mmCIF file of C-alpha atoms and ligand atoms in Angstrom:
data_model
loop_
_atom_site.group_PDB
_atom_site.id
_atom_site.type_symbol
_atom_site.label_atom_id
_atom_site.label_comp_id
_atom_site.label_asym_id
_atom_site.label_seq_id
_atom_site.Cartn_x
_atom_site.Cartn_y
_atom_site.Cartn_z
ATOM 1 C CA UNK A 1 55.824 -65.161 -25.974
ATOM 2 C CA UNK A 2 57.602 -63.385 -28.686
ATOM 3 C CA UNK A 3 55.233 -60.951 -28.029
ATOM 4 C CA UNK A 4 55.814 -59.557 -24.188
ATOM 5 C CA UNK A 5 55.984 -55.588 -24.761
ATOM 6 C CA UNK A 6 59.049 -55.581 -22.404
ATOM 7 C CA UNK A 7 58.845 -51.966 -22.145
ATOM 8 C CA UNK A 8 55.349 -51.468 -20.941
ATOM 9 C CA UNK A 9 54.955 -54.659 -18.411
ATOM 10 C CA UNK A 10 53.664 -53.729 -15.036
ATOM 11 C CA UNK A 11 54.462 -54.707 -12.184
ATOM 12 C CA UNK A 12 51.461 -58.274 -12.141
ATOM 13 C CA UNK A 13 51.580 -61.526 -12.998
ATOM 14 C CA UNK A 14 52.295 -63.124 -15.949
ATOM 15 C CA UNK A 15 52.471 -66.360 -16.812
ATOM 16 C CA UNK A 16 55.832 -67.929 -17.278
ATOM 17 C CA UNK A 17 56.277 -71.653 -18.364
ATOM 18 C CA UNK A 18 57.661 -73.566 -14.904
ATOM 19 C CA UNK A 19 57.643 -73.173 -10.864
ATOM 20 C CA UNK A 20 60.355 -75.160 -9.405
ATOM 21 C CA UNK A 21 59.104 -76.699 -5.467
ATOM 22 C CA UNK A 22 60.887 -78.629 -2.591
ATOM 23 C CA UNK A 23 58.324 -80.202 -0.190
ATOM 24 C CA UNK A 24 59.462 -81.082 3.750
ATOM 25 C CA UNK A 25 58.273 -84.379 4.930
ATOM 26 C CA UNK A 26 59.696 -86.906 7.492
ATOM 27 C CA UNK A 27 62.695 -84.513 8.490
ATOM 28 C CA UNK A 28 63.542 -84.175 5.110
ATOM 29 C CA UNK A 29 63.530 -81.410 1.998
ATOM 30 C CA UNK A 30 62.663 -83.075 -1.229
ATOM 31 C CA UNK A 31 65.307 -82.335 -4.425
ATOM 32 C CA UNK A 32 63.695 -79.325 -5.960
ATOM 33 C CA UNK A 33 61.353 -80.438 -8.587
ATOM 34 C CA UNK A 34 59.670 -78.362 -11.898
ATOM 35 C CA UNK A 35 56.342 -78.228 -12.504
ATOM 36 C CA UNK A 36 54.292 -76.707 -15.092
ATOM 37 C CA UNK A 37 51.077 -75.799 -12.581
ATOM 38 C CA UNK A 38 50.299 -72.686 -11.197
ATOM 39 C CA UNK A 39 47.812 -74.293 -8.351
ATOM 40 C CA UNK A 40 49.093 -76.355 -5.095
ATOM 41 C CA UNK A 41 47.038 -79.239 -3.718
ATOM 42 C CA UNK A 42 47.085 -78.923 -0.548
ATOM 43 C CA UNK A 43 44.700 -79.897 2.952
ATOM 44 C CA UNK A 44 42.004 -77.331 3.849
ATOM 45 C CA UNK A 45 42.987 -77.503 7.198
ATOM 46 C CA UNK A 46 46.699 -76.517 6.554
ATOM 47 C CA UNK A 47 48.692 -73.907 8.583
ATOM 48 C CA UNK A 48 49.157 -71.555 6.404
ATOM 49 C CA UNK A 49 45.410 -70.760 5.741
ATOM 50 C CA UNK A 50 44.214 -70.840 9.403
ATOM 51 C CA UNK A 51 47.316 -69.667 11.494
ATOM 52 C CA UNK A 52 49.407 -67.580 8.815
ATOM 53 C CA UNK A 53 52.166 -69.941 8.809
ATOM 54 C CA UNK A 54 53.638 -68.457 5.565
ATOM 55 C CA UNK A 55 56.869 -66.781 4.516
ATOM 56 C CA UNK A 56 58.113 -65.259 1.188
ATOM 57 C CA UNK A 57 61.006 -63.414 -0.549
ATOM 58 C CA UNK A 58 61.573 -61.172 -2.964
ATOM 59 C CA UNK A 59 64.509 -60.620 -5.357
ATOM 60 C CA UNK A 60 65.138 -59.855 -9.551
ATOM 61 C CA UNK A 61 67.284 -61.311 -11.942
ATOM 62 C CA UNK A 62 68.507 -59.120 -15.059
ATOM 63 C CA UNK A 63 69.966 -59.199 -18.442
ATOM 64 C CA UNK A 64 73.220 -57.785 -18.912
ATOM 65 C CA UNK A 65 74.490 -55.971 -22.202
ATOM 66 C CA UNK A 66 76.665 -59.251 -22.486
ATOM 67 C CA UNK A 67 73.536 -61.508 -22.374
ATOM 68 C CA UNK A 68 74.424 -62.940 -18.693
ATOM 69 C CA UNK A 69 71.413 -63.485 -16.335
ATOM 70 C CA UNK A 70 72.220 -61.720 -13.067
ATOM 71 C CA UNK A 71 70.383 -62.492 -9.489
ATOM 72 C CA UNK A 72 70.765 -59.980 -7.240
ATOM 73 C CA UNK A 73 71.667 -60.696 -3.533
ATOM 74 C CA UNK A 74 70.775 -64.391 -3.695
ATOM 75 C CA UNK A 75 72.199 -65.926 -0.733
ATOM 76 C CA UNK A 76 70.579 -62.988 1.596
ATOM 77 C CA UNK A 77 67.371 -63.407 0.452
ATOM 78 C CA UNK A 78 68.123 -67.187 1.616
ATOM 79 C CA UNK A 79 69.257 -65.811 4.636
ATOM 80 C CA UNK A 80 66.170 -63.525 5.479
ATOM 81 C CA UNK A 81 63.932 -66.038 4.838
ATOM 82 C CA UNK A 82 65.615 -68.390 7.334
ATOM 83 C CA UNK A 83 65.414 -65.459 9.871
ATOM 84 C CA UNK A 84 61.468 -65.634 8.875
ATOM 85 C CA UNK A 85 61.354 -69.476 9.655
ATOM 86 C CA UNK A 86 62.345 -69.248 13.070
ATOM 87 C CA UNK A 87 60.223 -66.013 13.349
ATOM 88 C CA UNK A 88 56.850 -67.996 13.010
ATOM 89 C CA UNK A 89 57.843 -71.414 14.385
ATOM 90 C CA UNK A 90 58.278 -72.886 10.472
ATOM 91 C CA UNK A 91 60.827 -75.366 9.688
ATOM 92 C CA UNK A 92 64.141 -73.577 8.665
ATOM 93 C CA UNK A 93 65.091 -73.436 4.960
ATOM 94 C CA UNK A 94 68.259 -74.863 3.757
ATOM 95 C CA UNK A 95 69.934 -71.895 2.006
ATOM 96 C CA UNK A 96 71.207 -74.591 -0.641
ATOM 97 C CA UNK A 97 67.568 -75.535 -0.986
ATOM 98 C CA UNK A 98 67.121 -72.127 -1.720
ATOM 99 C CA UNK A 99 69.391 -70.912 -4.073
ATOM 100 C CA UNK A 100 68.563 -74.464 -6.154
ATOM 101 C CA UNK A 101 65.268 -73.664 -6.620
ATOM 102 C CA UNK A 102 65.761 -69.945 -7.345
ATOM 103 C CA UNK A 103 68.424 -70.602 -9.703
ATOM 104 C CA UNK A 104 66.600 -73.369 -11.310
ATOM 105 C CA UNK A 105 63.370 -71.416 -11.612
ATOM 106 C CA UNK A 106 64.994 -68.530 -13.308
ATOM 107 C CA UNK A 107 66.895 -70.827 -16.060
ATOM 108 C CA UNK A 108 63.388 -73.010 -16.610
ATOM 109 C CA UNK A 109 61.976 -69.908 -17.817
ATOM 110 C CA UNK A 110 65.121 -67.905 -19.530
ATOM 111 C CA UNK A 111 63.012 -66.512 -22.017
ATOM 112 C CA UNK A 112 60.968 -64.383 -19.877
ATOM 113 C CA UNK A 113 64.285 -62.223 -18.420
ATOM 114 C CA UNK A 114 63.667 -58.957 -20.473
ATOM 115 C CA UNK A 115 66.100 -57.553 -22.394
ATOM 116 C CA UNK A 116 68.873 -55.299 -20.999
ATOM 117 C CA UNK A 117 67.682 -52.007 -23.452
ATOM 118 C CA UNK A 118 63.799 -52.409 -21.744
ATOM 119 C CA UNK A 119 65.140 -51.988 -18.230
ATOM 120 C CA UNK A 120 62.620 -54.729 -17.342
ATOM 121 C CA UNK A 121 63.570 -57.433 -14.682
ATOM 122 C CA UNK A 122 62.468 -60.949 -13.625
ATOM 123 C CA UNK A 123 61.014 -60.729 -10.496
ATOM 124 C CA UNK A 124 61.580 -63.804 -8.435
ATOM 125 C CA UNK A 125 59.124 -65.179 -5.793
ATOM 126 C CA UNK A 126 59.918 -68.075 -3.124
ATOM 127 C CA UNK A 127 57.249 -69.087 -0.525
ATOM 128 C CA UNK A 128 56.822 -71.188 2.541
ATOM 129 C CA UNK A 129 54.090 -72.528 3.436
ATOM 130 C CA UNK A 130 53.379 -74.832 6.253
ATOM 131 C CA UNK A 131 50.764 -77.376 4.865
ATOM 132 C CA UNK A 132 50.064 -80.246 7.568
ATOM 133 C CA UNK A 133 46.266 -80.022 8.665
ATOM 134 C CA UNK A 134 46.355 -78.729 12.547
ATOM 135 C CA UNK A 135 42.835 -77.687 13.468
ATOM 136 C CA UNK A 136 44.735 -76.666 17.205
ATOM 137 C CA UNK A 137 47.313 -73.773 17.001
ATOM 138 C CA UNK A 138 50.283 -75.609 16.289
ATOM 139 C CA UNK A 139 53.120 -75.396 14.223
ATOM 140 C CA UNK A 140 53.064 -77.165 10.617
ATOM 141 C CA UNK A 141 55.094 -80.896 10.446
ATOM 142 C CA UNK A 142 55.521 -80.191 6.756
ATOM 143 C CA UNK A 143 55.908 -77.603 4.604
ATOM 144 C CA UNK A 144 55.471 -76.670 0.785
ATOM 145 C CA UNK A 145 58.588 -74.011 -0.603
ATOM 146 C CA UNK A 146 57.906 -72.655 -4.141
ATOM 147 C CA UNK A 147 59.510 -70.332 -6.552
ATOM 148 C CA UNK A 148 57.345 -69.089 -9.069
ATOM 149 C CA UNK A 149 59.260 -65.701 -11.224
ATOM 150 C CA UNK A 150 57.718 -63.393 -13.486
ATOM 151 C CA UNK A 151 58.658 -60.330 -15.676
ATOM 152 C CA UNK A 152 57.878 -56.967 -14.810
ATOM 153 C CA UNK A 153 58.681 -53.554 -16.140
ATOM 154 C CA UNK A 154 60.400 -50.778 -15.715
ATOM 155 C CA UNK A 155 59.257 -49.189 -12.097
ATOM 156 C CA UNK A 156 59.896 -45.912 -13.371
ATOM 157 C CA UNK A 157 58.271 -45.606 -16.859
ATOM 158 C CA UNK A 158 57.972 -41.524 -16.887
ATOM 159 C CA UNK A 159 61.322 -41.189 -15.036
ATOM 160 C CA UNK A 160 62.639 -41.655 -11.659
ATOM 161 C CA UNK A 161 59.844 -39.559 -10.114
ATOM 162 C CA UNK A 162 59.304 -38.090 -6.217
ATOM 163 C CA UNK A 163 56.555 -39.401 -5.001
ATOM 164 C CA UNK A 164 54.495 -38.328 -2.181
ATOM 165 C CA UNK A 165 53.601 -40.658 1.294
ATOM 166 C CA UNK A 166 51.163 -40.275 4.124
ATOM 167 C CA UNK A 167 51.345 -41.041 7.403
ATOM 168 C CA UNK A 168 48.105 -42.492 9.142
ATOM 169 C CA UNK A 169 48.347 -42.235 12.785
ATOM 170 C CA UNK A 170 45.768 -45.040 13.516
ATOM 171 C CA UNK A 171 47.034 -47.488 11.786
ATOM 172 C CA UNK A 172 50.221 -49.943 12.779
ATOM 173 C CA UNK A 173 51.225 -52.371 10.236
ATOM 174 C CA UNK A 174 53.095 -54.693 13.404
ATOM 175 C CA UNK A 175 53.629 -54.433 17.077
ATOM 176 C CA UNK A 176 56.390 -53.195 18.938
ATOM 177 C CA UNK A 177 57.735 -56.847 19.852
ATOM 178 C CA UNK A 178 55.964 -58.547 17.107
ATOM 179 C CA UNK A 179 56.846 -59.835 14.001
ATOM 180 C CA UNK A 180 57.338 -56.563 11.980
ATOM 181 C CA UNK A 181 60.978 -57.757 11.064
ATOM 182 C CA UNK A 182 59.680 -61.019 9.472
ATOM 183 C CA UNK A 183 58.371 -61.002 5.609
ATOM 184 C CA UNK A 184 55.281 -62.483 6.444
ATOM 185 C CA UNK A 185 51.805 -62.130 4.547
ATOM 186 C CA UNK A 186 50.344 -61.199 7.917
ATOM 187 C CA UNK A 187 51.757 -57.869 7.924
ATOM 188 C CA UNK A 188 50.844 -57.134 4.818
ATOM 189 C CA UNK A 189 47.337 -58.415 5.781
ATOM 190 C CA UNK A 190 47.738 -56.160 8.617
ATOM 191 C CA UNK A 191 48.441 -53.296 6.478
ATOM 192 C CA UNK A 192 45.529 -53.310 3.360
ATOM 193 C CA UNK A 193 43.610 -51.255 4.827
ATOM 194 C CA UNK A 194 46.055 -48.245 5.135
ATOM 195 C CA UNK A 195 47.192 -49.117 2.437
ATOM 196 C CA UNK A 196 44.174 -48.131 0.754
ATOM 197 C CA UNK A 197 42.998 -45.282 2.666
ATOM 198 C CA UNK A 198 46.583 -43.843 1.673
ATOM 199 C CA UNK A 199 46.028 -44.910 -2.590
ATOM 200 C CA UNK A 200 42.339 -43.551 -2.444
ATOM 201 C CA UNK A 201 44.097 -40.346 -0.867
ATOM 202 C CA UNK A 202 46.606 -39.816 -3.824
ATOM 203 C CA UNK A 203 49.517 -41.052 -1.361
ATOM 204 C CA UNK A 204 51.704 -43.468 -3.212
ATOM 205 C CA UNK A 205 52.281 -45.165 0.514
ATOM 206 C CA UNK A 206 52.202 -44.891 4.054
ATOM 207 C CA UNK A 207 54.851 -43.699 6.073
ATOM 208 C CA UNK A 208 54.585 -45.799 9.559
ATOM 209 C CA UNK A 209 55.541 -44.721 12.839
ATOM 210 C CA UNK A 210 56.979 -46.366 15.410
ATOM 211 C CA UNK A 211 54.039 -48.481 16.838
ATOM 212 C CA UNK A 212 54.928 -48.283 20.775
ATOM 213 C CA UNK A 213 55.499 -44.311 20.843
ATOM 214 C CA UNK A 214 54.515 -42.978 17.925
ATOM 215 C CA UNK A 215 57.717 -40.578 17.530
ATOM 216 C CA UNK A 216 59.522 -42.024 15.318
ATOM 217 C CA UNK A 217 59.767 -43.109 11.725
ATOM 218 C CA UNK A 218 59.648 -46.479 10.832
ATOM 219 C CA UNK A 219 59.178 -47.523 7.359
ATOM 220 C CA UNK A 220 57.178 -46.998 3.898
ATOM 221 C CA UNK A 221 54.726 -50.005 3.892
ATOM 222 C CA UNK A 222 56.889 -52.216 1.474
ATOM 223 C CA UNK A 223 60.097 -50.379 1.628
ATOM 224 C CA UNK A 224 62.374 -49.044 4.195
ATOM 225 C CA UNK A 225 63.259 -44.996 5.150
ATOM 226 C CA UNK A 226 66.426 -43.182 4.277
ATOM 227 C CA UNK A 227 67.086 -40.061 4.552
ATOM 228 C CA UNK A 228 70.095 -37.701 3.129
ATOM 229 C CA UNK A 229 71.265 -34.842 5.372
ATOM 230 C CA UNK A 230 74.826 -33.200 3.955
ATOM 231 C CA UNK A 231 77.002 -36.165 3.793
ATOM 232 C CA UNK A 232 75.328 -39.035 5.925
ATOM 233 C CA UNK A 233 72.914 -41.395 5.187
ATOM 234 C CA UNK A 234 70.126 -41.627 8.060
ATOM 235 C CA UNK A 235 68.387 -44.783 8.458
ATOM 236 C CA UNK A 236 65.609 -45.722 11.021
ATOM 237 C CA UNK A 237 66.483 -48.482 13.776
ATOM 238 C CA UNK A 238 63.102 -50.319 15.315
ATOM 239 C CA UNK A 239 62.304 -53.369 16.300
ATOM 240 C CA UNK A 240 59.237 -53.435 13.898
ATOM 241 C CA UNK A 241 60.608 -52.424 10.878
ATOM 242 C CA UNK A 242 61.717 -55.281 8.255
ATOM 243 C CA UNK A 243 65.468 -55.392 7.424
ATOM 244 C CA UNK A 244 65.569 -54.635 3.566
ATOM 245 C CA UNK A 245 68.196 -56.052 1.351
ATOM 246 C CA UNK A 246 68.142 -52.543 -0.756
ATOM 247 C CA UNK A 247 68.604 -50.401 2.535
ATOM 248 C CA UNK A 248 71.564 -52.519 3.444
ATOM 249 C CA UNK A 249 73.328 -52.614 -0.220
ATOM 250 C CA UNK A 250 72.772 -48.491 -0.376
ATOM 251 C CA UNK A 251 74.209 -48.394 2.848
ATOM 252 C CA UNK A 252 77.503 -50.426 1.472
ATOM 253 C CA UNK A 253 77.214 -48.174 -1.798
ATOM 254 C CA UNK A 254 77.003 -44.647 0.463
ATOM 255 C CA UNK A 255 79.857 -45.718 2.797
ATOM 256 C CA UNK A 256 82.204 -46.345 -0.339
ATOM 257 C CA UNK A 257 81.041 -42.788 -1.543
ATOM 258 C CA UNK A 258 82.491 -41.766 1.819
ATOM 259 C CA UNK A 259 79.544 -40.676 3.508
ATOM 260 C CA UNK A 260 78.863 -40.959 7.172
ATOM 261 C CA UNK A 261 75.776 -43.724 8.240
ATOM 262 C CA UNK A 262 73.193 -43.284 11.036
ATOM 263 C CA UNK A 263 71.350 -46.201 11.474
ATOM 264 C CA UNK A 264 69.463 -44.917 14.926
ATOM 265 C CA UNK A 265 65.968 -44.206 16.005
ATOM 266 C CA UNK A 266 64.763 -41.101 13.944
ATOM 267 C CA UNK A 267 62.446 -38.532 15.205
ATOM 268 C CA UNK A 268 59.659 -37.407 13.286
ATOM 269 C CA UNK A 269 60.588 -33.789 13.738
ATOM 270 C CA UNK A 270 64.050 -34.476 12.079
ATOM 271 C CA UNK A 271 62.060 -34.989 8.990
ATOM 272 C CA UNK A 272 62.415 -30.944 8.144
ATOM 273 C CA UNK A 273 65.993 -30.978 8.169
ATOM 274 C CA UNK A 274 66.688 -33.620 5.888
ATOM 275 C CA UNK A 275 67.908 -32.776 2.018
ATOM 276 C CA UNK A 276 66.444 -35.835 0.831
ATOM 277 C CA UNK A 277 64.249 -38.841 1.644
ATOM 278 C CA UNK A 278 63.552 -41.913 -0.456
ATOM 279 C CA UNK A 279 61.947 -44.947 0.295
ATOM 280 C CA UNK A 280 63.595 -48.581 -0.920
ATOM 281 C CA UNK A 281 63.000 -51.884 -1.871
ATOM 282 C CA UNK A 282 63.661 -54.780 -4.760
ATOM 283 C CA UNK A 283 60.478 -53.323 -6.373
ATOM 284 C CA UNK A 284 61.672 -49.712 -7.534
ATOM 285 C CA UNK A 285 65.736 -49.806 -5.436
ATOM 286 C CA UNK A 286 64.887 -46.014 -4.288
ATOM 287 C CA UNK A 287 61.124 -44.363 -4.289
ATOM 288 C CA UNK A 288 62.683 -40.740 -4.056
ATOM 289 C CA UNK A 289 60.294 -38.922 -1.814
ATOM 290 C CA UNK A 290 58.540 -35.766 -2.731
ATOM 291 C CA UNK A 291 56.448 -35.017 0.445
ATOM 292 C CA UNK A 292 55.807 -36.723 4.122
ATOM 293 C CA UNK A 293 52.120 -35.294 4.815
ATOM 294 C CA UNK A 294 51.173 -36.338 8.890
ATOM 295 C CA UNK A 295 47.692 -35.093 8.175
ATOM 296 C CA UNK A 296 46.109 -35.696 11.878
ATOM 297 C CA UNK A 297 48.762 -33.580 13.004
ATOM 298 C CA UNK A 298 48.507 -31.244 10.220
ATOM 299 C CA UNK A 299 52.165 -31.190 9.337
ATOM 300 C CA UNK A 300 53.797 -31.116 5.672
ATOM 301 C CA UNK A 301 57.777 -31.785 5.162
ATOM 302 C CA UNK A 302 58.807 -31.445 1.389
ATOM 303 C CA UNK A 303 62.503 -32.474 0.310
ATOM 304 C CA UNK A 304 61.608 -31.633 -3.561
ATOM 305 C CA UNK A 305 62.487 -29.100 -5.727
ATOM 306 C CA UNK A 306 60.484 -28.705 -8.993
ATOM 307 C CA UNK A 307 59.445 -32.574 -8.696
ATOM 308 C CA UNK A 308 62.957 -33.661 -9.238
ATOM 309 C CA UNK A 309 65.024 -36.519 -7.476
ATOM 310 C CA UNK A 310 68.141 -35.302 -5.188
ATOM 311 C CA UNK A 311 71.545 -35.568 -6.172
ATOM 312 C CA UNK A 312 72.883 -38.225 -3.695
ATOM 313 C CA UNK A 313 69.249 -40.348 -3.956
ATOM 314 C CA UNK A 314 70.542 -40.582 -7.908
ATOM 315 C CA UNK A 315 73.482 -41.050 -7.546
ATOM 316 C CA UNK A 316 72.797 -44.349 -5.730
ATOM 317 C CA UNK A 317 69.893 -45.665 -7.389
ATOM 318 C CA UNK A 318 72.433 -45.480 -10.809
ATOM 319 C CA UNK A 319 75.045 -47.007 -8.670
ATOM 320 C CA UNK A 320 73.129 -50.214 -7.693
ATOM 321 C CA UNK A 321 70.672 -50.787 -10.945
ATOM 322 C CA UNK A 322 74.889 -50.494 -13.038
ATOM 323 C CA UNK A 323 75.529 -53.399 -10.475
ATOM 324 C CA UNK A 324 72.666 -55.089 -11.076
ATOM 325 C CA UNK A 325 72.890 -55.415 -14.591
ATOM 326 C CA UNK A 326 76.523 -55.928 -14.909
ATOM 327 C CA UNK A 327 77.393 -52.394 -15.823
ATOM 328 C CA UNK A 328 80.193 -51.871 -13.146
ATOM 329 C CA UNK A 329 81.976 -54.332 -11.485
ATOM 330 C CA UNK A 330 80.324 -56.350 -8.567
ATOM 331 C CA UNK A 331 83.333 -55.317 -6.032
ATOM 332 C CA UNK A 332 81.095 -56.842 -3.255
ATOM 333 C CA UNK A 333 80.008 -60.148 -4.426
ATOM 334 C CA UNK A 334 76.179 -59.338 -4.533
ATOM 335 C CA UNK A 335 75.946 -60.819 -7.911
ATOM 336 C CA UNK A 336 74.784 -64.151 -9.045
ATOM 337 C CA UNK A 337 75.249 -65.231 -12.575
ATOM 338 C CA UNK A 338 73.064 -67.707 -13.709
ATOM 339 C CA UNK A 339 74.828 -70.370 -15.979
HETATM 340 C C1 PLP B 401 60.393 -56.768 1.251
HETATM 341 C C2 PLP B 401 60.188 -55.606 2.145
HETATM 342 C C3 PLP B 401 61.020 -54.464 2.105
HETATM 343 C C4 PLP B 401 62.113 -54.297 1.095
HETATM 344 O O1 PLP B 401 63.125 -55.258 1.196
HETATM 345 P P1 PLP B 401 64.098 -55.527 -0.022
HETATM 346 O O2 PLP B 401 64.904 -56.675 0.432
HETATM 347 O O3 PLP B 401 64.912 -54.300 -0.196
HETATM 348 O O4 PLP B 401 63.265 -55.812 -1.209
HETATM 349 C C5 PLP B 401 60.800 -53.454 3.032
HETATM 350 N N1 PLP B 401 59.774 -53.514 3.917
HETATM 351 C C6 PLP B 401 58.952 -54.578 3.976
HETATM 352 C C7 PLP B 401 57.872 -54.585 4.982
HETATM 353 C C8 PLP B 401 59.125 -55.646 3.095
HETATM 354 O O5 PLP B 401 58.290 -56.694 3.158
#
């Protein structure tokens, strides 16, 4: 333990010493309860391994200069996940239940929140899983929510680098009324295989279109599309893109900057007139984007010069990691300190 090279952790597991879990049974969520196993018992004939009844979240907790362990954007995380419930017919979790276990989860296993100098982070992972044996395709009667966290490093170890993205115009990674807005293993399932194609290809990611017309941009496989044109922030609207936490704090974070938002279908063709694109999530806040290469069409756009971020991309990704660690005042309540 006292030997965790905070600096150089990647972004994989690592064993921490508890996982806190609440099980639903008879209409009711247990108190959440430590453990120190990293398997689940659970029926072969259970939901979530025939019929993809599973949900999970996201988030980080960091270490301030003061020492304080922050949680970034607890209760929406609760929130999303609930919105994931009712998206695949799973009962709905209590956000109490949530931020419990999360909270409890990350004080178990203090010890592992890096330091503030490594610019490491905690990364926190809930799931729900539905875990009565249906052999029809039915919903689960009970259901198994975990939180297992783990520390990983820096994202940007040589610097906050552009990196370039591909899009693959075979592949969707959800359908136009399905349940791309959920965060569901399916879709990521669904998306492996791009995925791939895109790594093997030197991509960092793919850039997905719109599944139902192909015209317009939807999001970066794990992370959402912005876009910086003068003084507005351009965001994609679509029914089968998943609403990230990071998009919607940089939004907050760009309209106290006083610039303008677009949150609006965008065009692919719009992509050449825009100063900057990035790419965002809990894993990295803001992938700055170096190049958008639609290769079946045999189109390039490039919002890099000499490899280096845009002004207004770093401007905000300094902005929100100073909130997260408790450099700058949380003016917006996004911040959870763990006691
Ligand atoms: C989790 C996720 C994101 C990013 O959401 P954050 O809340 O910012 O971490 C974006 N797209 C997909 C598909 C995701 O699963």
């Amino acid at each position: 333990m006292d030997t965790i090279d905070w600096k150089n952790l990647s972004f994989g597991y690592l064993k921490t010493d508890f996982n806190v879990r609440s099980y639903f049974k008879d209409g009711q969520w247990s108190k959440p309860q430590e453990t120190t196993s990293e398997s689940i018992d659970i029926h072969m004939a259970a939901t979530c391994l025939h019929y993809g009844q599973e949900a999970f979240e996201g988030l980080k907790a960091f270490r301030g200069k003061d020492g304080k362990i922050r949680i970034f954007r607890l209760e929406e995380n609760a929130l999303r996940m609930q919105s994931s419930c009712r998206g695949i017919l799973m009962q709905e979790l209590p956000i109490e239940i949530f931020e419990e276990t999360v909270l409890k989860a990350v004080k178990l296993n203090e010890k592992y929140v890096p330091p503030y100098e490594s610019g490491a982070a905690l990364y926190i992972r809930p799931l729900l899983i539905g875990t009565s044996p249906q052999v029809g395709v039915k919903a689960s009667k009970e259901y198994l929510f975990l939180v297992f966290v783990t520390p990983v490093g820096p994202y940007f170890k040589e610097g906050f680098k552009p990196t370039p993205l591909v899009i693959l115009r075979s592949f969707d990674r959800a359908a136009p009324q399905g349940t791309g807005t959920y965060k569901i293993g399916g879709n990521y399932a669904a998306s492996l295989v791009a995925g791939e194609k895109a790594h093997q290809m030197g991509y960092s990611a793919v850039l997905y279109l719109d599944p139902k017309e192909k015209k317009y941009i939807d999001e970066g496989g794990p992370a959402n599309f912005f876009a910086i044109k003068g003084n507005t922030y351009i965001t994609p609207a679509s029914s089968s893109i998943l609403p990230s936490i990071t998009n919607k704090s940089l939004i907050q974070l760009a309209e106290d900057m006083g610039m303008t938002i677009e949150r609006r279908p965008v065009l692919e063709e719009e992509l050449s007139t825009f100063d900057e694109a990035g790419i965002c999530g809990t894993a990295a806040v803001i992938s700055p984007v170096e190049r958008i290469d639609d290769i079946e069409e045999n189109k390039s756009y490039k919002f890099t010069k000499d490899g280096i971020a845009g002004p207004v991309s770093t401007k905000l990704y300094n902005k929100l990691r100073a909130i997260q660690y408790g450099d700058e005042p949380d003016t917006h309540n996004w911040v959870t300190i763990v006691e």
